[in-house]
Each structure stands twice: as structure tokens, then as C-alpha cells.
């Protein structure tokens, strides 16, 4: 599953540079996560780095984009070419 930033986001700018896939970008009002790029840091880290650094806990599992650990690993391999 990819992650989702809720409207509780305070635009603090700490999540974007932590994403190893470049999945986080500034949206019209708050930061957004591109589901096609988000692997929840599978292949890179044990925990999603954006969740680790978010000071307001506004990053949740996106109910619209559920993926298994294997699907996330496949996406990681496609994104990194490894």
C-alpha cells in the first residue's frame, strides 16, 4: 500500500527529503504522496521514513492503494532497476 498525507499536514517540509523514491511533493495545499512511487520504504529501510520524521503523525496507509509486501518489493525493483 502506498501512504497518504492527511489534511492535518502542517507543511513543515521534513518528509519530502526523506523519501528515497521521490514520491513526496508539495501539492496545492499540503504535501502529497504519488502512489506509483511509494513503496513505504520497502527495499530501502525497515520503516517508512516520512512517518518516522512527521511531527504531527498525519501520514497514514492509503485505503485506496493497498499492496502486499511482495508488491511493494516488486515496485522497489522496478523503480531502482535492481
mmCIF file of C-alpha atoms in Angstrom:
data_model
loop_
_atom_site.group_PDB
_atom_site.id
_atom_site.type_symbol
_atom_site.label_atom_id
_atom_site.label_comp_id
_atom_site.label_asym_id
_atom_site.label_seq_id
_atom_site.Cartn_x
_atom_site.Cartn_y
_atom_site.Cartn_z
ATOM 1 C CA UNK A 1 0.000 0.000 0.000
ATOM 2 C CA UNK A 2 1.166 3.447 -0.510
ATOM 3 C CA UNK A 3 0.905 6.063 2.144
ATOM 4 C CA UNK A 4 -1.310 9.131 2.271
ATOM 5 C CA UNK A 5 -0.758 12.528 3.859
ATOM 6 C CA UNK A 6 -3.919 13.769 5.560
ATOM 7 C CA UNK A 7 -5.136 17.358 5.741
ATOM 8 C CA UNK A 8 -3.580 17.586 9.205
ATOM 9 C CA UNK A 9 -0.266 18.232 7.409
ATOM 10 C CA UNK A 10 1.389 21.463 8.582
ATOM 11 C CA UNK A 11 3.728 21.768 5.554
ATOM 12 C CA UNK A 12 6.814 21.529 7.745
ATOM 13 C CA UNK A 13 8.933 20.250 4.814
ATOM 14 C CA UNK A 14 10.607 17.383 6.715
ATOM 15 C CA UNK A 15 9.056 14.435 4.855
ATOM 16 C CA UNK A 16 9.922 15.308 1.268
ATOM 17 C CA UNK A 17 13.728 14.989 1.506
ATOM 18 C CA UNK A 18 13.428 11.724 3.469
ATOM 19 C CA UNK A 19 11.638 9.820 0.673
ATOM 20 C CA UNK A 20 14.152 7.618 -1.175
ATOM 21 C CA UNK A 21 11.787 7.265 -4.156
ATOM 22 C CA UNK A 22 10.926 10.933 -4.641
ATOM 23 C CA UNK A 23 7.257 10.092 -4.056
ATOM 24 C CA UNK A 24 6.503 13.150 -1.898
ATOM 25 C CA UNK A 25 5.913 16.585 -3.403
ATOM 26 C CA UNK A 26 4.202 19.826 -2.476
ATOM 27 C CA UNK A 27 0.564 19.794 -3.563
ATOM 28 C CA UNK A 28 -1.836 22.708 -3.838
ATOM 29 C CA UNK A 29 -2.427 22.869 -0.080
ATOM 30 C CA UNK A 30 -0.381 20.112 1.568
ATOM 31 C CA UNK A 31 2.299 17.610 0.660
ATOM 32 C CA UNK A 32 1.156 14.651 -1.423
ATOM 33 C CA UNK A 33 2.459 11.127 -1.997
ATOM 34 C CA UNK A 34 2.449 9.639 -5.517
ATOM 35 C CA UNK A 35 1.101 6.087 -5.076
ATOM 36 C CA UNK A 36 3.000 4.827 -8.117
ATOM 37 C CA UNK A 37 6.309 5.824 -6.473
ATOM 38 C CA UNK A 38 5.607 4.993 -2.830
ATOM 39 C CA UNK A 39 6.979 1.658 -1.577
ATOM 40 C CA UNK A 40 6.612 2.537 2.121
ATOM 41 C CA UNK A 41 10.425 2.461 2.009
ATOM 42 C CA UNK A 42 10.397 -1.312 1.375
ATOM 43 C CA UNK A 43 13.802 -2.161 -0.084
ATOM 44 C CA UNK A 44 15.364 0.933 1.432
ATOM 45 C CA UNK A 45 14.502 0.985 5.149
ATOM 46 C CA UNK A 46 12.654 -1.065 7.756
ATOM 47 C CA UNK A 47 10.128 1.727 8.407
ATOM 48 C CA UNK A 48 8.663 4.476 6.191
ATOM 49 C CA UNK A 49 10.964 7.418 6.722
ATOM 50 C CA UNK A 50 8.266 10.043 6.216
ATOM 51 C CA UNK A 51 6.247 8.512 9.056
ATOM 52 C CA UNK A 52 9.346 8.467 11.264
ATOM 53 C CA UNK A 53 10.017 12.213 10.852
ATOM 54 C CA UNK A 54 6.458 13.584 10.705
ATOM 55 C CA UNK A 55 5.880 15.736 13.804
ATOM 56 C CA UNK A 56 2.067 15.612 13.598
ATOM 57 C CA UNK A 57 1.504 11.960 12.636
ATOM 58 C CA UNK A 58 -0.521 12.842 9.536
ATOM 59 C CA UNK A 59 0.799 10.071 7.264
ATOM 60 C CA UNK A 60 -1.409 7.002 7.097
ATOM 61 C CA UNK A 61 -1.885 3.907 4.951
ATOM 62 C CA UNK A 62 -3.845 4.883 1.849
ATOM 63 C CA UNK A 63 -7.015 2.771 1.844
ATOM 64 C CA UNK A 64 -7.365 3.334 -1.918
ATOM 65 C CA UNK A 65 -3.940 1.823 -2.703
ATOM 66 C CA UNK A 66 -3.484 -1.434 -0.830
ATOM 67 C CA UNK A 67 -0.440 -3.503 -1.785
ATOM 68 C CA UNK A 68 1.261 -6.507 -0.229
ATOM 69 C CA UNK A 69 4.864 -6.542 0.943
ATOM 70 C CA UNK A 70 5.740 -8.551 -2.194
ATOM 71 C CA UNK A 71 4.044 -5.984 -4.449
ATOM 72 C CA UNK A 72 5.929 -3.180 -2.707
ATOM 73 C CA UNK A 73 9.217 -5.056 -3.197
ATOM 74 C CA UNK A 74 8.389 -5.571 -6.882
ATOM 75 C CA UNK A 75 7.702 -1.845 -7.202
ATOM 76 C CA UNK A 76 11.030 -1.113 -5.463
ATOM 77 C CA UNK A 77 12.853 -3.308 -8.006
ATOM 78 C CA UNK A 78 11.074 -1.602 -10.914
ATOM 79 C CA UNK A 79 11.916 1.871 -9.583
ATOM 80 C CA UNK A 80 15.557 1.127 -8.808
ATOM 81 C CA UNK A 81 16.312 -1.228 -11.696
ATOM 82 C CA UNK A 82 17.814 -3.745 -9.305
#
